PDB file of C-alpha atoms in Angstrom:
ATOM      1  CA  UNK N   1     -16.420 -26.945 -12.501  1.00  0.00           C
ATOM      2  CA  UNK N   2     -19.876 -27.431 -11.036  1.00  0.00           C
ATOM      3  CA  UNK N   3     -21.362 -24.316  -9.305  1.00  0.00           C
ATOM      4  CA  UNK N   4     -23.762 -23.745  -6.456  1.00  0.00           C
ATOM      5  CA  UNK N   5     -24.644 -20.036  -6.284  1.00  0.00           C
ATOM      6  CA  UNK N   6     -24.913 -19.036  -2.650  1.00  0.00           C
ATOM      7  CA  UNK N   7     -26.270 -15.715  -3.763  1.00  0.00           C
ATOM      8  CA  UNK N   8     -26.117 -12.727  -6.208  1.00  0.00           C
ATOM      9  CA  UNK N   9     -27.276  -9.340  -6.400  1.00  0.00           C
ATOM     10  CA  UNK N  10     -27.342  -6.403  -7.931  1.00  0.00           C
ATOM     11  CA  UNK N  11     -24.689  -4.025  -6.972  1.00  0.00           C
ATOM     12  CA  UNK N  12     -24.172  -0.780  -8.872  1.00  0.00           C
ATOM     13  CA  UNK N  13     -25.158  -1.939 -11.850  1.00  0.00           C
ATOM     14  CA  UNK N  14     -23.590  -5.348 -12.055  1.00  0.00           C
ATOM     15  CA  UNK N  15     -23.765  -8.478 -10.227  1.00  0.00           C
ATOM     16  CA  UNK N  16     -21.828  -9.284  -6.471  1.00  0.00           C
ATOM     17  CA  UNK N  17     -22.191 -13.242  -6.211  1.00  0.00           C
ATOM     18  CA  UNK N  18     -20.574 -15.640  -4.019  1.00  0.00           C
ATOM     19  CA  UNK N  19     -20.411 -19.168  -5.051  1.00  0.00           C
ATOM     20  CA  UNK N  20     -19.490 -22.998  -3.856  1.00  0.00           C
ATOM     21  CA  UNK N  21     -17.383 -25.571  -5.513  1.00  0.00           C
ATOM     22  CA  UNK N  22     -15.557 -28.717  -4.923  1.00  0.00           C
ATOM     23  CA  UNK N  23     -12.057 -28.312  -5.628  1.00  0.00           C
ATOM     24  CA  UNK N  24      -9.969 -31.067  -6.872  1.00  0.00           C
ATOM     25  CA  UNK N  25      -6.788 -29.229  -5.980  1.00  0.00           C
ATOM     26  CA  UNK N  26      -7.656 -28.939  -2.177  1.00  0.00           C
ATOM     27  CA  UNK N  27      -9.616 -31.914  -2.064  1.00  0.00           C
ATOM     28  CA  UNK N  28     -12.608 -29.915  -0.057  1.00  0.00           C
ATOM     29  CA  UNK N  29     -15.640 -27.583  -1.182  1.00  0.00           C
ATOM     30  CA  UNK N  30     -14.507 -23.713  -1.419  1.00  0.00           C
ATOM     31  CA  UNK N  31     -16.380 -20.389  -1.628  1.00  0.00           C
ATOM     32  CA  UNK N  32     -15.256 -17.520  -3.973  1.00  0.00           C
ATOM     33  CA  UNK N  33     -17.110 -14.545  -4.478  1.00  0.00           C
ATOM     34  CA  UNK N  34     -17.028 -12.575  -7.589  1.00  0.00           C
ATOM     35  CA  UNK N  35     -18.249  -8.823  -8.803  1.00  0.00           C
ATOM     36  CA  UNK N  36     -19.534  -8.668 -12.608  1.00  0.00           C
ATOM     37  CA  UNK N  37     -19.509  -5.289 -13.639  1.00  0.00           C
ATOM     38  CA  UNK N  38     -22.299  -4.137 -16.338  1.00  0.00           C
ATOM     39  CA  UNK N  39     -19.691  -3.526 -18.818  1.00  0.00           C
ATOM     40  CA  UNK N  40     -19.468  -7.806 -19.029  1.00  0.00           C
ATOM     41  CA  UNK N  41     -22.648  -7.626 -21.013  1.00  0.00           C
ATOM     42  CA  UNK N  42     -21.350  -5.967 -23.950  1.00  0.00           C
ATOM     43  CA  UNK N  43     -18.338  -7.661 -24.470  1.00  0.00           C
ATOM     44  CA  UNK N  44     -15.021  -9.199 -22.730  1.00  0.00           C
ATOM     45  CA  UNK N  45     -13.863  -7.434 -19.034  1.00  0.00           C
ATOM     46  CA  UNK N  46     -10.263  -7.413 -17.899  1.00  0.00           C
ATOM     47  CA  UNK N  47     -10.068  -9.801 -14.312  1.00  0.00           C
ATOM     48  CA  UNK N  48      -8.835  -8.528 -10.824  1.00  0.00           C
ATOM     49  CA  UNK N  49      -7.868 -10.987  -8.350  1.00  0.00           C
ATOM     50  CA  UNK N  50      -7.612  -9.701  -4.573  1.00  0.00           C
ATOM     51  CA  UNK N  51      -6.110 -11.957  -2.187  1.00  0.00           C
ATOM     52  CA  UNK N  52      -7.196 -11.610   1.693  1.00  0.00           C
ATOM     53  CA  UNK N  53      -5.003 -12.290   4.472  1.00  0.00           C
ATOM     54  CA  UNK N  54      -4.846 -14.107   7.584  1.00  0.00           C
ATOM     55  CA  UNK N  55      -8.373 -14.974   9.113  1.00  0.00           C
ATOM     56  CA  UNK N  56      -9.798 -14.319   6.341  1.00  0.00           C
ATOM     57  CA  UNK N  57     -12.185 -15.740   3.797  1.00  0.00           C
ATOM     58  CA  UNK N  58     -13.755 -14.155   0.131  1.00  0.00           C
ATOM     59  CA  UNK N  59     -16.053 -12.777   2.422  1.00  0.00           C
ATOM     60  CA  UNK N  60     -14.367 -10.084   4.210  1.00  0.00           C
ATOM     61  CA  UNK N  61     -12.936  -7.736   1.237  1.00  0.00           C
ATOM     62  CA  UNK N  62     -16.414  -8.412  -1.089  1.00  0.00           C
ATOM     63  CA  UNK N  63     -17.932  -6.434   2.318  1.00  0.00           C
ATOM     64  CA  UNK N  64     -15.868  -4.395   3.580  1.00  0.00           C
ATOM     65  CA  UNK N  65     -13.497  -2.936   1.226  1.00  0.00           C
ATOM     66  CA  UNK N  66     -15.889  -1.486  -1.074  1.00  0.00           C
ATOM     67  CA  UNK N  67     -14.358  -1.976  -4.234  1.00  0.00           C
ATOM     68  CA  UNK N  68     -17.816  -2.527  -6.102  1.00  0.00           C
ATOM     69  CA  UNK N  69     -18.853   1.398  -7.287  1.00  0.00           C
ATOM     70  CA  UNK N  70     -14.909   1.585  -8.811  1.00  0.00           C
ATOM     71  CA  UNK N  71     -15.029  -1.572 -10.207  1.00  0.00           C
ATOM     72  CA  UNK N  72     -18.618  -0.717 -11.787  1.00  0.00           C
ATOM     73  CA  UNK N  73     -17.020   2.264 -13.751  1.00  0.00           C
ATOM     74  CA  UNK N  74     -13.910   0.746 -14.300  1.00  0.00           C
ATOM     75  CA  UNK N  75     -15.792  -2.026 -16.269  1.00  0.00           C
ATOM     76  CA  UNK N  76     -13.336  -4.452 -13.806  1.00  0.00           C
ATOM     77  CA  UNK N  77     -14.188  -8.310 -12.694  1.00  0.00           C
ATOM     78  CA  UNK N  78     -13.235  -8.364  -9.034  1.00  0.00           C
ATOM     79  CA  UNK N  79     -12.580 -12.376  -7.607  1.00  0.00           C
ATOM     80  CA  UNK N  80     -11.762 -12.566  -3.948  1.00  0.00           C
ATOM     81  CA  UNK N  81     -10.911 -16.282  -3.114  1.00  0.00           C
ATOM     82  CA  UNK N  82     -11.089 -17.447  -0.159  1.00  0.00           C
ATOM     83  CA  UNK N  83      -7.663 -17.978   2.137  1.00  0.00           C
ATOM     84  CA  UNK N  84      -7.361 -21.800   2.523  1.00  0.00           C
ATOM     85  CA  UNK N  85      -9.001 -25.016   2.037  1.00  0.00           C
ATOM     86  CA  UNK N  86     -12.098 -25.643   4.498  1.00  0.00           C
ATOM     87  CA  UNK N  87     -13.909 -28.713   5.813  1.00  0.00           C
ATOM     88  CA  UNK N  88     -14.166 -30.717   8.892  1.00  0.00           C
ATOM     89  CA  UNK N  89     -11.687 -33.198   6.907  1.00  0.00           C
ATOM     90  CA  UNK N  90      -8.728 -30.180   6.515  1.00  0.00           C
ATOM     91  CA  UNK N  91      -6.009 -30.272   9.163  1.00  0.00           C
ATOM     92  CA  UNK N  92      -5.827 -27.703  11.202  1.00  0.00           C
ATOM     93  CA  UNK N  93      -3.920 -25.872  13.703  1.00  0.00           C
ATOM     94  CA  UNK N  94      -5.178 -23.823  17.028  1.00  0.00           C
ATOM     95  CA  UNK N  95      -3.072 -20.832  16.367  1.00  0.00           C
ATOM     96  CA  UNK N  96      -4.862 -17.933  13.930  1.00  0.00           C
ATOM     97  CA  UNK N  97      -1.737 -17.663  12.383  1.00  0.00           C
ATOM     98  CA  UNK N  98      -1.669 -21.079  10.280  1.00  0.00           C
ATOM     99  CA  UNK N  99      -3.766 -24.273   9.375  1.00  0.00           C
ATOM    100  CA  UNK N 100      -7.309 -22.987   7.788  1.00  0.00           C
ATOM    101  CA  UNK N 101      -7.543 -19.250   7.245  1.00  0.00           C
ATOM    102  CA  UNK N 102      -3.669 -19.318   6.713  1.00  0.00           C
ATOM    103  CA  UNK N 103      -2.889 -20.955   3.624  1.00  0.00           C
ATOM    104  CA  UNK N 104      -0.240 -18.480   2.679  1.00  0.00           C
ATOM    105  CA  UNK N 105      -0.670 -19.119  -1.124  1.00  0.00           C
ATOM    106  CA  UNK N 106       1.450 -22.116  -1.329  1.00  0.00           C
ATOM    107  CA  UNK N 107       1.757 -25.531  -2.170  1.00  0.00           C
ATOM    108  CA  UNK N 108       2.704 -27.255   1.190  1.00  0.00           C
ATOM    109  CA  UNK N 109       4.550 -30.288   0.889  1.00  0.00           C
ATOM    110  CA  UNK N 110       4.971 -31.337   4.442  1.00  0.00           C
ATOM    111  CA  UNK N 111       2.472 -33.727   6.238  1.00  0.00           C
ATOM    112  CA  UNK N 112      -0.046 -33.520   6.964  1.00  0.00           C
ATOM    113  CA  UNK N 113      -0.575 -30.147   4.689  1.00  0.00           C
ATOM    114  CA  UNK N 114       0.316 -31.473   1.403  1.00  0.00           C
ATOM    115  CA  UNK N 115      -3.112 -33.348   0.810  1.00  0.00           C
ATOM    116  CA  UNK N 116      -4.983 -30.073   1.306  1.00  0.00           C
ATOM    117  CA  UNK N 117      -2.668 -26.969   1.142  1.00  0.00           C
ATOM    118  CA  UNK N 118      -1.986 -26.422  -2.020  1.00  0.00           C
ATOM    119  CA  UNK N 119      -3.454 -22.434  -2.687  1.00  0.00           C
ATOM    120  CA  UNK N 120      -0.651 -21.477  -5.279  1.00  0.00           C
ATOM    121  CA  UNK N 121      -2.056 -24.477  -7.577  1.00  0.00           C
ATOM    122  CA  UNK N 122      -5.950 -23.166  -6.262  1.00  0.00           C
ATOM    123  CA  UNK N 123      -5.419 -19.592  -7.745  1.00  0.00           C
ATOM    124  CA  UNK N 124      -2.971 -19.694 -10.471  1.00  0.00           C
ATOM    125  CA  UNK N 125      -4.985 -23.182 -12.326  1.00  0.00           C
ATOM    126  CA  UNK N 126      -7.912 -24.794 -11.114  1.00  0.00           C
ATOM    127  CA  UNK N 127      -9.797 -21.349 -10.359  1.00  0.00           C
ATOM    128  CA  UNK N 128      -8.147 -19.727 -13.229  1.00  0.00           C
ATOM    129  CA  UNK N 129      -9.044 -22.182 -15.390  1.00  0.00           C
ATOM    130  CA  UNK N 130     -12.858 -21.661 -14.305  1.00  0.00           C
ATOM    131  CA  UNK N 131     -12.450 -18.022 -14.908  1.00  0.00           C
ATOM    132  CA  UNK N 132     -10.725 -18.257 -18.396  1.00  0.00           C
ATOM    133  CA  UNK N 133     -13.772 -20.460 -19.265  1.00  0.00           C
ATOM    134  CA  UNK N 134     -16.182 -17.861 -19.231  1.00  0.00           C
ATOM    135  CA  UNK N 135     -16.800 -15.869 -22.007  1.00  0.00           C
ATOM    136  CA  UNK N 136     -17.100 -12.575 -20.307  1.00  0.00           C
ATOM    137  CA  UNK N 137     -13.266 -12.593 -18.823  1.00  0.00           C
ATOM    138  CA  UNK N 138     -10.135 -11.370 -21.204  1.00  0.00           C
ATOM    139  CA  UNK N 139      -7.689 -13.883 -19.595  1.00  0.00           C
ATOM    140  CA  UNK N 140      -4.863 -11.813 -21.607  1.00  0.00           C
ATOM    141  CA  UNK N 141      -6.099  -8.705 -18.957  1.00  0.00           C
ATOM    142  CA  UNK N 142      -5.367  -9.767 -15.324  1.00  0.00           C
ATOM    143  CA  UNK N 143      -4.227  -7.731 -12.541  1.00  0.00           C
ATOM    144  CA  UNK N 144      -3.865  -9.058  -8.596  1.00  0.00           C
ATOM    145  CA  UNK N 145      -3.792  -7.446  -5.473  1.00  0.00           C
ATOM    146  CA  UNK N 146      -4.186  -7.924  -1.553  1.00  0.00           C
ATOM    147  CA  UNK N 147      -3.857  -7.924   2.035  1.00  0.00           C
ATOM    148  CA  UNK N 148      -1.073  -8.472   4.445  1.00  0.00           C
ATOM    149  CA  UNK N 149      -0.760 -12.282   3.749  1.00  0.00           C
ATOM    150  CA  UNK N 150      -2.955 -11.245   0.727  1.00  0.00           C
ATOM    151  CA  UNK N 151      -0.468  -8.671  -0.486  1.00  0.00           C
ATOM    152  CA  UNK N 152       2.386 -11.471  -0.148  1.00  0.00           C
ATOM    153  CA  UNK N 153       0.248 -13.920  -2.243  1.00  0.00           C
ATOM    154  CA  UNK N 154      -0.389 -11.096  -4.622  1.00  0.00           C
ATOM    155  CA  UNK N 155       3.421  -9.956  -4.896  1.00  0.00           C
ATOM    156  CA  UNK N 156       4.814 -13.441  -5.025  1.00  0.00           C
ATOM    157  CA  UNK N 157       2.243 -14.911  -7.680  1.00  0.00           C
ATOM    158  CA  UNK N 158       2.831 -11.857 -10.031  1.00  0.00           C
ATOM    159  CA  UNK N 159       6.299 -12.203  -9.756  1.00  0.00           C
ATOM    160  CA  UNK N 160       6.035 -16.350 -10.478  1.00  0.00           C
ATOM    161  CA  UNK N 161       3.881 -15.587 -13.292  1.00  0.00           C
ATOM    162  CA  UNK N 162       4.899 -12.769 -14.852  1.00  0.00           C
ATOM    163  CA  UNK N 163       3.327 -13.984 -18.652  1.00  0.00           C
ATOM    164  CA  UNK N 164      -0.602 -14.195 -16.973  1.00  0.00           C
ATOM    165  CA  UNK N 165      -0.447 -10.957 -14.854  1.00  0.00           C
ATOM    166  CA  UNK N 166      -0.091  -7.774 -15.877  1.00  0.00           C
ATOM    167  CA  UNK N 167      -0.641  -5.432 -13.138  1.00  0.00           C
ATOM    168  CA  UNK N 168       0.151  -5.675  -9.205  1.00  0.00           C
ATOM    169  CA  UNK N 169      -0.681  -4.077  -5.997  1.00  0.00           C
ATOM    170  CA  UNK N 170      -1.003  -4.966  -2.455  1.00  0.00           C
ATOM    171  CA  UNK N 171      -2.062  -3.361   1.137  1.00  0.00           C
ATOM    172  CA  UNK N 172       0.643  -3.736   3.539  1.00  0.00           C
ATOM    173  CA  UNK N 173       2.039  -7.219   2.350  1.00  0.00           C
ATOM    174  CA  UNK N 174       4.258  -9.294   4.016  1.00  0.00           C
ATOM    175  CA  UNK N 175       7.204  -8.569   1.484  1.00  0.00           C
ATOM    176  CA  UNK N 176       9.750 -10.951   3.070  1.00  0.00           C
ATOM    177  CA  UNK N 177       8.394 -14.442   4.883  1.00  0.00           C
ATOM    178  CA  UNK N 178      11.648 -15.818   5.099  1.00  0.00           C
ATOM    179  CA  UNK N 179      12.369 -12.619   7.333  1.00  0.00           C
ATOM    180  CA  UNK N 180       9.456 -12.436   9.718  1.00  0.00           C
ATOM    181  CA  UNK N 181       7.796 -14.641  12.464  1.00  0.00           C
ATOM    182  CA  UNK N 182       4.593 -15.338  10.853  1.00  0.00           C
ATOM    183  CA  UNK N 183       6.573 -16.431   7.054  1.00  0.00           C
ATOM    184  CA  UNK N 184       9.153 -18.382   9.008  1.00  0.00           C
ATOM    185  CA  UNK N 185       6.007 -20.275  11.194  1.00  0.00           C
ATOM    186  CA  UNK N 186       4.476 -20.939   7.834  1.00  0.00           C
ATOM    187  CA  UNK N 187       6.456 -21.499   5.344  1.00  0.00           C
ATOM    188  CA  UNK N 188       8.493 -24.279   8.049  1.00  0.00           C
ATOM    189  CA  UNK N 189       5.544 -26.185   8.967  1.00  0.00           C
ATOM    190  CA  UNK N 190       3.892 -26.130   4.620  1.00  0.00           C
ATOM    191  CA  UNK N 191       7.120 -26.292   3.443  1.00  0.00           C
ATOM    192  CA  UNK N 192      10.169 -27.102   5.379  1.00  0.00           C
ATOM    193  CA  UNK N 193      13.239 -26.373   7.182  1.00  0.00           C
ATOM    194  CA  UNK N 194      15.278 -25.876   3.962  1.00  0.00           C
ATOM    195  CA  UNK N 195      15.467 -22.127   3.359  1.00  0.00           C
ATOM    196  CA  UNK N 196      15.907 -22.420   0.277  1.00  0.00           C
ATOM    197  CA  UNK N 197      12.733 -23.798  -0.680  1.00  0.00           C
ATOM    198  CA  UNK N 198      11.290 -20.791   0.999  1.00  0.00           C
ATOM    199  CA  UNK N 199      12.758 -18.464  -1.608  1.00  0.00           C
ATOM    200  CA  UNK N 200      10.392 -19.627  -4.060  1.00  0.00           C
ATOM    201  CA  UNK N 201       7.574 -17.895  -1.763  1.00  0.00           C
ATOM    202  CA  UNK N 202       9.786 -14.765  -0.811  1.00  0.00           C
ATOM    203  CA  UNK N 203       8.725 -11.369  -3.018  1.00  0.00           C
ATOM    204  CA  UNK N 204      12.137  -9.477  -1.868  1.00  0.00           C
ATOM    205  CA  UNK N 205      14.064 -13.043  -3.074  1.00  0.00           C
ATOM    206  CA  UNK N 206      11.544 -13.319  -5.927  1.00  0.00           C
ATOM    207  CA  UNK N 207      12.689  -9.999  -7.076  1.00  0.00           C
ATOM    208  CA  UNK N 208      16.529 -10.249  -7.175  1.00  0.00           C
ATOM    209  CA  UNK N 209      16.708 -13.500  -8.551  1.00  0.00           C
ATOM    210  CA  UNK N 210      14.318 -12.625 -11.732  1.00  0.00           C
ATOM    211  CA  UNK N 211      15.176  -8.429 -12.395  1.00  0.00           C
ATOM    212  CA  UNK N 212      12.653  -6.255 -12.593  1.00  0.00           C
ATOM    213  CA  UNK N 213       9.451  -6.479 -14.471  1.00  0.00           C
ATOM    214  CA  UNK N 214       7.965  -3.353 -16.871  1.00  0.00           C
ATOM    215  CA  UNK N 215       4.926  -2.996 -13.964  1.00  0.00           C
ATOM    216  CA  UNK N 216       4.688  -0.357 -11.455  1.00  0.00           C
ATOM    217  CA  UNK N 217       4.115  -2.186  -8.229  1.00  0.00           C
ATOM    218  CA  UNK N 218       2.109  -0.164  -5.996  1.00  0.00           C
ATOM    219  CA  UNK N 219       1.829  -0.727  -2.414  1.00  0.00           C
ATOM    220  CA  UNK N 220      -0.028   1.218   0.292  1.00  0.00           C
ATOM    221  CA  UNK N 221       1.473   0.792   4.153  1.00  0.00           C
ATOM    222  CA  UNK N 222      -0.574   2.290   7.429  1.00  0.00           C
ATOM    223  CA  UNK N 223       2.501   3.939   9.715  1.00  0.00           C
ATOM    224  CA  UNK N 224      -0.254   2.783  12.775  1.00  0.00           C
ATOM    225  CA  UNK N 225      -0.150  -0.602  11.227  1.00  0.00           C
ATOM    226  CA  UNK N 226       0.524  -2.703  15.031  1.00  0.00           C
ATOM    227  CA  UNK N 227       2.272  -5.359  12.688  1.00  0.00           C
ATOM    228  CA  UNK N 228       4.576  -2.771  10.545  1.00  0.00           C
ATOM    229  CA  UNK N 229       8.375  -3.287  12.041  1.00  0.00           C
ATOM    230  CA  UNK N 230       7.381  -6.927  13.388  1.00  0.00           C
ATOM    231  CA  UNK N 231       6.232  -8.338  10.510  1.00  0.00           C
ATOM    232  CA  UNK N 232       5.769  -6.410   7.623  1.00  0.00           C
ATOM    233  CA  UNK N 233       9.260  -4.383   6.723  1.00  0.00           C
ATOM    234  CA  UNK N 234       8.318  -2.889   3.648  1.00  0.00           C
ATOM    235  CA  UNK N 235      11.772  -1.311   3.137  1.00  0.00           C
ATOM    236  CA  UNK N 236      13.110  -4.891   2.554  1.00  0.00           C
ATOM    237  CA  UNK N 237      11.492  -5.028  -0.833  1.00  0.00           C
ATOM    238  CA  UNK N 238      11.877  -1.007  -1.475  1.00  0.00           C
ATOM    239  CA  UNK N 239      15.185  -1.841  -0.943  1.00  0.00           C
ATOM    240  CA  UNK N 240      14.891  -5.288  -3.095  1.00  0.00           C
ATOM    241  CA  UNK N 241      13.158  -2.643  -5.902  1.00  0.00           C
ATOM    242  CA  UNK N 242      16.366  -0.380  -6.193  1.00  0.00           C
ATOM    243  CA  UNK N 243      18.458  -2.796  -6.177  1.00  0.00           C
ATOM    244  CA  UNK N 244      17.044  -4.176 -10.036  1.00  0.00           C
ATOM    245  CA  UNK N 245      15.380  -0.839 -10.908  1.00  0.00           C
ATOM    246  CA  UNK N 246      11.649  -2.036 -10.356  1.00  0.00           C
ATOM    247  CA  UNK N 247       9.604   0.462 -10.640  1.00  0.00           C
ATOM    248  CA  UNK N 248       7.845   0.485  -7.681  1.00  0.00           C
ATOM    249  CA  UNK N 249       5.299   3.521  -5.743  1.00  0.00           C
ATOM    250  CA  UNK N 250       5.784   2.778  -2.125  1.00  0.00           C
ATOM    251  CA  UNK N 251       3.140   4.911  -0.151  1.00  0.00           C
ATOM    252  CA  UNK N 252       3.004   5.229   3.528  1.00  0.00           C
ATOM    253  CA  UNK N 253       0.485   6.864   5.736  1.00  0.00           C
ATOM    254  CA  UNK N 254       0.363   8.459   9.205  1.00  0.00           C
ATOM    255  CA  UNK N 255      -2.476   7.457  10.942  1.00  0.00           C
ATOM    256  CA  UNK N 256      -3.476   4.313   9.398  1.00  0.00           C
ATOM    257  CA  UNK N 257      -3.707   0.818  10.365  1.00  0.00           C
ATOM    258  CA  UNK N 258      -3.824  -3.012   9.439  1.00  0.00           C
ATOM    259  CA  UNK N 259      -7.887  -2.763   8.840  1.00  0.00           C
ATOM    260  CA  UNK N 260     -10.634  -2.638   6.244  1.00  0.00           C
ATOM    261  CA  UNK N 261     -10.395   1.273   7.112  1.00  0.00           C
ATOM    262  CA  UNK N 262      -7.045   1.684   5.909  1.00  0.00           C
ATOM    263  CA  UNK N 263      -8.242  -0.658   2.830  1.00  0.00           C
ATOM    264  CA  UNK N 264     -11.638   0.966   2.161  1.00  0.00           C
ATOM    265  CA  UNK N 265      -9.436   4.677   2.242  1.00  0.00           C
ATOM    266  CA  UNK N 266      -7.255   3.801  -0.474  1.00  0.00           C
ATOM    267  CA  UNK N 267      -8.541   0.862  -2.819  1.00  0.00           C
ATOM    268  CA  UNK N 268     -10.102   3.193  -5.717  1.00  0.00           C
ATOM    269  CA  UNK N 269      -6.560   3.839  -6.199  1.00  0.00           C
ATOM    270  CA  UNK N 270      -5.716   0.347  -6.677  1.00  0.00           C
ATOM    271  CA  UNK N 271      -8.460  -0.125  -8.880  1.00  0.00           C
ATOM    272  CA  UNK N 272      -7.833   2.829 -11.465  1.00  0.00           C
ATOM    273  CA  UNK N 273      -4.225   1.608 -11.307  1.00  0.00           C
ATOM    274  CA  UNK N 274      -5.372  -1.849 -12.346  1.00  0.00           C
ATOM    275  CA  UNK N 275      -7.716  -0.463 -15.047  1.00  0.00           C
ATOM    276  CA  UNK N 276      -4.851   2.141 -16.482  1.00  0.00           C
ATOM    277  CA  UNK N 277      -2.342  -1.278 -16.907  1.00  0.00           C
ATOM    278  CA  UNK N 278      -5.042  -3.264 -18.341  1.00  0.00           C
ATOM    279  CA  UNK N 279      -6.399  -0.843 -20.973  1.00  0.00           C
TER     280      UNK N 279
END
């Protein structure tokens, strides 16, 4: 992979870069943004991935959620990806709640999505692949986390893939697509009418089918959260939890919302649980 560095700078100690790449998987050029921590000059680092969520790109968690001072100490390599493919090229749809900024974190394989939707294959290979590549990462210490449609990415993706990852955590994810307006919008038009096809993208369905894994899942939900009964329904996959005995630390929170607030509040915790499973 061929790199343009849009910038880097130092950032409590280490390095916060964002770079530019063509991607062969998505058939466009995408921006990723990565924090180094100063522990990556003396040896291996164990790898973070958070996912954003809808709107988003690897822009909005590298400034806002203020992960960099944990992830300094932590001695923790923080990628945020961005959320979809991008380009003039990409189809795209008007609503904010699919097409670019929505990819979901799947491989669509309806038309005209297929050519250019394909995130699952994005994160788990063809950026993954870059990452192993450099000698600084320990690809056998990898943890993922994020938001909303972030948090469903992260969920699904360690559950998928539960040989590459191990640590998990999310920010009030979407727990159950096949179960809520925006996951039934999305995963229809990327991946059909045939529900089940959507399983494969479903965390609660994800869950029950394969048992439980030896992680602690850790989630964090705002009680303010506009999109919490709607969309969100965190006690489908508390319930999804019992139901295999996954261990699982569900915390909610009066007064929070869906925001970088709510994120910013709460994300040392998901780093120092990251760093305690990937000692």
């Amino acid at each position: 992979m061929s790199l343009e560095i849009i910038s880097e700078t130092g950032c409590f100690g280490g390095i916060q870069g964002t770079y530019q790449h063509t991607s062969e998987v998505l058939g466009c050029d995408m921006r990723f943004s990565v924090y180094t921590p100063p522990a990556a000059a003396h040896g291996q680092v164990p790898v973070l991935w958070y996912l954003s969520g809808l709107t988003c790109t690897e822009e909005n968690a590298t400034v806002k959620a203020g992960f960099q001072r944990a992830a300094s100490e932590l001695g923790l390599m923080v990628i945020c990806p961005d959320t979809s493919p991008r380009g003039d090229h990409v189809p795209d749809d008007d609503a904010y709640d699919f097409g670019k900024g929505a990819g979901f974190y799947v491989n669509a394989t309806e038309d005209p999505w297929a050519k250019n939707f394909r995130m699952y294959d994005y994160i788990t290979k063809e950026l993954a692949e870059f990452v192993g590549s450099v000698g600084m990462t320990d690809m056998s210490r990898q943890g993922i986390t994020g938001h909303s449609m972030g948090g469903h990415g992260a969920l699904t993706i360690f559950l998928k893939n539960r040989d590459t990852f191990r640590s998990v955590s999310a920010f009030a994810p979407i727990v159950s697509p096949m179960n809520c307006p925006w996951g039934e919008k999305a995963l229809t038009g990327y991946i059909g009418s045939d529900r089940a096809a959507w399983a494969e993208h479903d965390a609660c369905a994800l869950l029950e089918r394969g048992g439980a894994t030896d992680a602690n899942i850790l989630i964090d939900q705002g009680l303010a959260d506009n999109f919490l009964e709607g969309q969100l329904k965190p006690e489908l996959f508390e319930a999804a939890c019992e139901k295999v005995g996954q261990k699982l630390t569900l915390r909610r929170h009066e007064g929070y919302d869906h925001s970088y607030f709510f994120i910013s509040t709460f994300i040392e915790d998901h780093l120092r649980h990251h760093a305690d499973a990937l000692k």
